[in-house]
Tab-separated table of C-alpha atoms in Angstrom:
chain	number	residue	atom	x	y	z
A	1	UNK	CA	4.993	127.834	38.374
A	2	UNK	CA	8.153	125.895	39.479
A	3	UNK	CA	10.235	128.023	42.095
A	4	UNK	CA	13.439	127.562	43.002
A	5	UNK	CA	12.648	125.538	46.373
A	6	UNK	CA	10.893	122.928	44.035
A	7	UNK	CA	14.111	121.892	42.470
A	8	UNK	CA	16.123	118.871	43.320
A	9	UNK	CA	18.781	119.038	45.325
A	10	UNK	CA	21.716	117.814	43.488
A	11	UNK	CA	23.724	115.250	46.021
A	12	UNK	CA	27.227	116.862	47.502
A	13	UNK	CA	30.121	115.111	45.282
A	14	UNK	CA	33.337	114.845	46.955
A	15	UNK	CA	36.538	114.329	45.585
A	16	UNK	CA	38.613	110.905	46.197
A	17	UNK	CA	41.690	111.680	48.305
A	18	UNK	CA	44.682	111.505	46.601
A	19	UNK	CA	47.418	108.780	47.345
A	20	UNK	CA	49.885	111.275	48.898
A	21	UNK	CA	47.512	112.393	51.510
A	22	UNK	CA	46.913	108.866	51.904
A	23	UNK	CA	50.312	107.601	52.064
A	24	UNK	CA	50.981	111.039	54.538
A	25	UNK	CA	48.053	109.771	56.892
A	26	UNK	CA	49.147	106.311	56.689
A	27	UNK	CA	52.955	106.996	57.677
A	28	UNK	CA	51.550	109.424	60.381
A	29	UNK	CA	49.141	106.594	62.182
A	30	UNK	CA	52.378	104.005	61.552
A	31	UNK	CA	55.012	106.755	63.413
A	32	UNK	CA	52.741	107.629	66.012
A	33	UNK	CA	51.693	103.685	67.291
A	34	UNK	CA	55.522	102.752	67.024
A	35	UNK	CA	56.306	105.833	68.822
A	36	UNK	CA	53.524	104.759	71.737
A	37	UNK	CA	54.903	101.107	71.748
A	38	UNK	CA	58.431	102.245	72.442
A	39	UNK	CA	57.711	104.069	75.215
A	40	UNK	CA	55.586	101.097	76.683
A	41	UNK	CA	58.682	99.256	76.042
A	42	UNK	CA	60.732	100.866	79.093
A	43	UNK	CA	57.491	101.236	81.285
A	44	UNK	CA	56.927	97.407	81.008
A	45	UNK	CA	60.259	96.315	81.659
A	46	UNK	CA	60.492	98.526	84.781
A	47	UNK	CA	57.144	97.156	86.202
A	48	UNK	CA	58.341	94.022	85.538
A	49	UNK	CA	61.591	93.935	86.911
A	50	UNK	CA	60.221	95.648	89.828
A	51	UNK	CA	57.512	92.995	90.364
A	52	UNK	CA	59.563	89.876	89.726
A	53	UNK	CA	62.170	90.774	92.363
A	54	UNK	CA	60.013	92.607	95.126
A	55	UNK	CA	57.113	90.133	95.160
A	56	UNK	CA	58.313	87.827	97.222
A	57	UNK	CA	58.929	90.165	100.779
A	58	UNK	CA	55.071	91.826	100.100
A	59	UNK	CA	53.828	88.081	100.222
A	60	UNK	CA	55.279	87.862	103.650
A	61	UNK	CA	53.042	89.281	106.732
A	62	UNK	CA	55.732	90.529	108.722
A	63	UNK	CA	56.578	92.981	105.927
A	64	UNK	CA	53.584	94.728	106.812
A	65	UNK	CA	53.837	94.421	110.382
A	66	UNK	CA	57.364	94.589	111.548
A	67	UNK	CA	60.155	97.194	111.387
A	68	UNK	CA	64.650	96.315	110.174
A	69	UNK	CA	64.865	97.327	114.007
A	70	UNK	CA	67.793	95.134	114.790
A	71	UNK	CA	67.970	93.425	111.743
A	72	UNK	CA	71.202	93.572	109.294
A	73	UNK	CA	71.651	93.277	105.749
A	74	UNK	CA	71.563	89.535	106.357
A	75	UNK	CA	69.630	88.738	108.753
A	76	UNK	CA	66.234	87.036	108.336
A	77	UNK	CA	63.090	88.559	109.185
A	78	UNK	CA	61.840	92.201	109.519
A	79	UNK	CA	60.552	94.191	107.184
A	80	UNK	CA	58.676	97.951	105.952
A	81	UNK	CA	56.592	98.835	108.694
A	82	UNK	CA	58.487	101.633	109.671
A	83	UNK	CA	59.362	102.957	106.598
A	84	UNK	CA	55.439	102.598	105.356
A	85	UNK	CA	54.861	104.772	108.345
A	86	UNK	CA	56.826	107.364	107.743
A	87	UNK	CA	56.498	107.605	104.144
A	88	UNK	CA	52.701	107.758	104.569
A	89	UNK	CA	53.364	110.801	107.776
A	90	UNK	CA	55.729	112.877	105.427
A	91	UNK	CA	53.591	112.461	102.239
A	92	UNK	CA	50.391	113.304	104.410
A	93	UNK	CA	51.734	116.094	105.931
A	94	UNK	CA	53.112	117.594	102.862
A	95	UNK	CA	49.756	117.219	100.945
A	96	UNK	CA	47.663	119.529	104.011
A	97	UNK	CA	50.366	122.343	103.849
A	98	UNK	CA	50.583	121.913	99.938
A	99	UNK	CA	47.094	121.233	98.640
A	100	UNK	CA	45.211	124.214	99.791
A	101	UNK	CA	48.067	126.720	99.220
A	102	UNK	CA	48.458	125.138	95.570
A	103	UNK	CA	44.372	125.437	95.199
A	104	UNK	CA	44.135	128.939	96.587
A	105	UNK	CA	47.049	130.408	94.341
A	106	UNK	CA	45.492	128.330	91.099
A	107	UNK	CA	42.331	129.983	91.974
A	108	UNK	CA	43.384	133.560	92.090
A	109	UNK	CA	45.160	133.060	89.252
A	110	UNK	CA	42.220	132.159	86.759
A	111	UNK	CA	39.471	134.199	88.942
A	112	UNK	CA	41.299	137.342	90.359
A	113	UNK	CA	44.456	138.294	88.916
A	114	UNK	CA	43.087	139.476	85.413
A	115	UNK	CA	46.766	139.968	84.074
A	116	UNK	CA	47.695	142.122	87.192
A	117	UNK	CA	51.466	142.483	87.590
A	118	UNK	CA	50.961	140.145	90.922
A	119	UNK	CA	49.772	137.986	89.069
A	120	UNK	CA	52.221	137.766	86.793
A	121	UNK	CA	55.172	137.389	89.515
A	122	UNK	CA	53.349	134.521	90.858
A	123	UNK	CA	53.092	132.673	87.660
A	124	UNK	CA	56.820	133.419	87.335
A	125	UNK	CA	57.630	132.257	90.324
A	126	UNK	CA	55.545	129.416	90.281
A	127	UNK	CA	57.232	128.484	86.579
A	128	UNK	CA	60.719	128.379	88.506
A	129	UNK	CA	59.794	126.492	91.419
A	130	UNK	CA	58.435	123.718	89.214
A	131	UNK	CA	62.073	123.244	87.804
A	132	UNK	CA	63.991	123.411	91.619
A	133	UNK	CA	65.929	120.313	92.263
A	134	UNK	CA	64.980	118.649	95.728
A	135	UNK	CA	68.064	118.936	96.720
A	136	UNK	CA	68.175	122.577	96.372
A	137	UNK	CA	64.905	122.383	98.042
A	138	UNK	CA	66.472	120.174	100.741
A	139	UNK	CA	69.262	122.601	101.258
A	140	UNK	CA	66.913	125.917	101.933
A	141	UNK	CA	65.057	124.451	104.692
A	142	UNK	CA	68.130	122.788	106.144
A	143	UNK	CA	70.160	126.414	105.734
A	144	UNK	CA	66.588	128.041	107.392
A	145	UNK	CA	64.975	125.625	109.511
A	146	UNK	CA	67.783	123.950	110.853
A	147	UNK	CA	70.549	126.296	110.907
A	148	UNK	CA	68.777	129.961	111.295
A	149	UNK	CA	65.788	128.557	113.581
A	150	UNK	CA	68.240	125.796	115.432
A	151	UNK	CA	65.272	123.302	115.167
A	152	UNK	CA	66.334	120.017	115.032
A	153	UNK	CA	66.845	117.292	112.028
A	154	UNK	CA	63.099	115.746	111.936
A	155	UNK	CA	59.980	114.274	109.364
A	156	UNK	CA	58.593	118.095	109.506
A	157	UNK	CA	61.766	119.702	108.041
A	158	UNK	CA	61.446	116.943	104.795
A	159	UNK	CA	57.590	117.848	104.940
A	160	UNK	CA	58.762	121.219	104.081
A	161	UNK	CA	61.075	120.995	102.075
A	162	UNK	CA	58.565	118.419	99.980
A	163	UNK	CA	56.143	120.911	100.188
A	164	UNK	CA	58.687	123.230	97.668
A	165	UNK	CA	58.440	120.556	95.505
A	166	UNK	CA	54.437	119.856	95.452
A	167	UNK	CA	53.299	123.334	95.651
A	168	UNK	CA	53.994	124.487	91.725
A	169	UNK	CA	52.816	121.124	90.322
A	170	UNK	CA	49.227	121.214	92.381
A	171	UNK	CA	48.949	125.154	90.952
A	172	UNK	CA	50.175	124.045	87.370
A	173	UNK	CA	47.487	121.039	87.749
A	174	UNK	CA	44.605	123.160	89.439
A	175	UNK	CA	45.108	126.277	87.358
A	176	UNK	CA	44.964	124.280	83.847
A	177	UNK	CA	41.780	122.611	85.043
A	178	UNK	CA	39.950	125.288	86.261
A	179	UNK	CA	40.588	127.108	82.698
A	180	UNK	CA	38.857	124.795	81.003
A	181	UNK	CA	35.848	125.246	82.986
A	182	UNK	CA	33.399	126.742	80.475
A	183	UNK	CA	32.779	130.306	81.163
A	184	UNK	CA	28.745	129.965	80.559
A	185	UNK	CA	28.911	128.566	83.760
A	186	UNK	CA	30.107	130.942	85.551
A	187	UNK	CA	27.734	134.203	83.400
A	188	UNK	CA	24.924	131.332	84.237
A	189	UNK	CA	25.693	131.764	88.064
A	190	UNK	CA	26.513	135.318	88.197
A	191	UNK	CA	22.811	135.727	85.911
A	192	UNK	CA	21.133	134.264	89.177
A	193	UNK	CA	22.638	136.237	91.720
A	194	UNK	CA	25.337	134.097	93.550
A	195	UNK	CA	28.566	135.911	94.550
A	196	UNK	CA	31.973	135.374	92.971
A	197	UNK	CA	33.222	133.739	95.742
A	198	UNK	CA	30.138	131.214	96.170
A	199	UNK	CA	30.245	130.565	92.493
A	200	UNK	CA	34.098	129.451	92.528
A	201	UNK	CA	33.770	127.111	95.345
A	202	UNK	CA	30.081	125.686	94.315
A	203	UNK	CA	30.466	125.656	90.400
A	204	UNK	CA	34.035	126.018	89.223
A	205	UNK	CA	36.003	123.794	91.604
A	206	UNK	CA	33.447	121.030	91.257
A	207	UNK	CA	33.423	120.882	87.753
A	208	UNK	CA	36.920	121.091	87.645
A	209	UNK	CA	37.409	118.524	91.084
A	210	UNK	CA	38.286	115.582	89.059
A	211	UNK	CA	41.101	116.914	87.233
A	212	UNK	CA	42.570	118.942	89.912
A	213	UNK	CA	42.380	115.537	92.311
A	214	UNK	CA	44.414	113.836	89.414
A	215	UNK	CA	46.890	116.485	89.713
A	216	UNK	CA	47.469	116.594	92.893
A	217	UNK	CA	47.580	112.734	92.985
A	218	UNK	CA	50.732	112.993	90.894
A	219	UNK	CA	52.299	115.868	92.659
A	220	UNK	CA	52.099	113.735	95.817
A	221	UNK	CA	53.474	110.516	94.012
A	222	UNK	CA	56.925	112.832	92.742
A	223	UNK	CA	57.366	114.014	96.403
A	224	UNK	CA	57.129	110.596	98.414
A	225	UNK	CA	59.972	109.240	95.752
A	226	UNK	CA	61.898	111.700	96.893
A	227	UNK	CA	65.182	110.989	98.489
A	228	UNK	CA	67.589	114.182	98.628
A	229	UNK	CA	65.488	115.338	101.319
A	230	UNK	CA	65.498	112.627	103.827
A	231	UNK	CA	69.012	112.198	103.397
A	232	UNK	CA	69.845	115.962	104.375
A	233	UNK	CA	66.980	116.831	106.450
A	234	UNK	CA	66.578	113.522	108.754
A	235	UNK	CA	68.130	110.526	108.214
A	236	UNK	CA	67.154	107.304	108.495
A	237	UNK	CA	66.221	105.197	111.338
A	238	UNK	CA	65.210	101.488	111.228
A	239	UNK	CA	63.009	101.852	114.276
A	240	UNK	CA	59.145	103.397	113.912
A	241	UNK	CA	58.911	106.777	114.556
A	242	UNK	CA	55.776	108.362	114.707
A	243	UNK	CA	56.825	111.582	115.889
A	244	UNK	CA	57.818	113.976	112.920
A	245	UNK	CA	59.290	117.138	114.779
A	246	UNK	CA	61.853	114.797	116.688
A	247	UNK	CA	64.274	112.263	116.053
A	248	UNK	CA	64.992	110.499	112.792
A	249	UNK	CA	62.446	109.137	110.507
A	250	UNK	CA	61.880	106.329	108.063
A	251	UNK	CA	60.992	106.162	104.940
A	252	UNK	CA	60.507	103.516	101.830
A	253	UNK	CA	62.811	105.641	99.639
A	254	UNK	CA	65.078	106.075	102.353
A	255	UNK	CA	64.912	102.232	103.515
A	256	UNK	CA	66.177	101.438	99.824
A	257	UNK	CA	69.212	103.886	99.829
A	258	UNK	CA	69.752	102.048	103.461
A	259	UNK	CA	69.772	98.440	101.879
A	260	UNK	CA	71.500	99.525	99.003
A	261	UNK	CA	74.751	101.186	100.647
A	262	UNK	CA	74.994	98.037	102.284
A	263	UNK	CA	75.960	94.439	100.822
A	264	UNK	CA	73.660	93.470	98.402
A	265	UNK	CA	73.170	90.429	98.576
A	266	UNK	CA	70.311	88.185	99.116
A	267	UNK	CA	67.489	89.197	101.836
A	268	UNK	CA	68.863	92.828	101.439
A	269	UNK	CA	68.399	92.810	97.727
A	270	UNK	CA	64.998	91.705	98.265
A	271	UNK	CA	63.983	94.177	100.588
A	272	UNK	CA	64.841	96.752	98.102
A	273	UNK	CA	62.916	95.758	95.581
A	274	UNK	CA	60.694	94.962	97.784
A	275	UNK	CA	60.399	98.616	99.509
A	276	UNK	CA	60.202	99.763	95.919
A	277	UNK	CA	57.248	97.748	94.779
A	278	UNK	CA	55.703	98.619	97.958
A	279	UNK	CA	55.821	102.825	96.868
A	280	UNK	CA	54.799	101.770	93.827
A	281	UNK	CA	51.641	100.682	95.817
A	282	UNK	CA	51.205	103.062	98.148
A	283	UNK	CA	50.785	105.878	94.993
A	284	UNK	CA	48.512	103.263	92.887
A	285	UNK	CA	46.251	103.092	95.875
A	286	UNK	CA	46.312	106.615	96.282
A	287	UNK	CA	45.569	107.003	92.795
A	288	UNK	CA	42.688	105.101	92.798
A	289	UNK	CA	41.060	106.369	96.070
A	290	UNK	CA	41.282	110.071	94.639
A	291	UNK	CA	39.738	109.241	91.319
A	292	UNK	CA	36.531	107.440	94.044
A	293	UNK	CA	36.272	110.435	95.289
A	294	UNK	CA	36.773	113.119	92.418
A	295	UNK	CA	33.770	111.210	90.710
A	296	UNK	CA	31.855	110.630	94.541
A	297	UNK	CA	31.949	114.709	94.824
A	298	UNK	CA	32.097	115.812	91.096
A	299	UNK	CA	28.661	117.203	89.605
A	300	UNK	CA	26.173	114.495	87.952
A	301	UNK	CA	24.272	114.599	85.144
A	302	UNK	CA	20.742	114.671	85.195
């Protein structure tokens, strides 16, 4: 007796795709790679062009070690020092106010707010701040800091008004990544007994570490391009400062509006490009010391 089990199992036939779909596919792979090469196109050319003309000051060790201070458009010698220093005191500063504000709010966000009508202010107000202009930023902590409080023009006041700018982009980042987090984890850790609280901080933001470091990596790389604010908030100086609540301050941005409203010609047009390749390597290092560490504290597979 032969049941149905004992039967042969006829083999799946499938259909040959037609040409359209073909033709469809094949126009969609062709759009998409042109589409990615033109945008490479500008990227290149800006790399390049920054590259070929700044090279030349970075190769130079008193670019590194020396400040413009009495140096002019033409004279030989000097170089980013000062303006390394205060880019890196501004941007450092702005990241400790920013980072665990931005973290915090991303946090109660996903974990706490549940669709509660505070939570849906903050995302509001979070989804305008991302689109405030620095200079508007630049303008509210001159009009509160500097003209309600009376303190003076200083490093701190662009530090805050830089932290306008970095706050919604590290909750944006941070709240994206920790959605993605799969909730199993979480019912897993609840299942065992750990707290809410202990769960977020020793399950969801370690799973989550690497992509919230990458965010805030790129928050921190828009605010130290930033120029609107050193121009309203403190100026530029081409002396080291390493006080940020007094006196004017620095900056690479700031050092290329400086060689640029002058003649530019020759050892000045160098030092702009020059200052500008130099950013360019201050955020790639940056970059590449946060992703050492995202994978140095993120979880590892067994």
């Amino acid at each position: 007796m032969t049941t149905t089990l004992d039967k042969p199992v006829k083999e799946p036939t499938f259909r040959r795709t037609s040409a359209k779909r073909r033709f469809v596919n094949s126009t969609a792979t062709v759009l998409v790679t042109l589409a990615v090469l033109i945008a490479l196109i500008p990227l290149v050319w800006v790399l390049f062009s920054v590259v070929s003309r700044g090279l030349d000051p970075l190769l130079d060790p008193d670019w590194w070690q020396k400040s413009q201070n009495l140096m002019t458009n033409r004279t030989e010698g000097g170089g980013a020092y000062h303006a390394i220093i205060g880019t890196l005191f501004q941007g450092l500063l702005c990241a400790i106010i920013s980072v665990p504000i931005g973290l915090f709010v991303a946090i109660y966000l996903v974990e706490y707010s549940n669709g509660s009508r505070l939570g849906k202010v903050t995302t509001f107000m979070v989804d305008i701040l991302t689109g405030v202009p620095s200079i508007v930023a630049a303008l509210f902590i001159y009009s509160l800091w500097i003209t309600t409080f009376g303190f003076p023009r200083s490093g701190f006041a662009v530090s805050l008004a830089l932290v306008l700018l970095m706050i919604p982009v590290v909750v944006r980042s941070a709240e994206e990544m920790l959605r993605i987090v799969p909730q199993d984890l979480r019912e897993a850790s609840y299942a065992l007994g750990v707290p809410k609280w202990k769960t977020i901080a020793r399950v969801v933001v370690p799973t989550a570490l690497s992509g919230i470091v990458t965010g805030i990596m790129l928050a921190l790389a828009r605010v130290m391009g930033e120029t609107a604010p050193l121009l309203v908030l403190v100026g530029y100086t081409k002396t080291v400062n390493f006080d940020l609540f007094d006196g004017e301050m620095a900056s690479l941005p700031g050092m290329m509006v400086d060689q640029r409203s002058g003649s530019v010609v020759g050892l000045a047009d160098e030092r702009l490009w020059g200052a500008a390749l130099t950013l360019i390597l201050l955020v790639a290092v940056l970059n590449i010391f946060a992703k050492l560490v995202s994978k140095f504290f993120s979880p590892k597979s067994v």
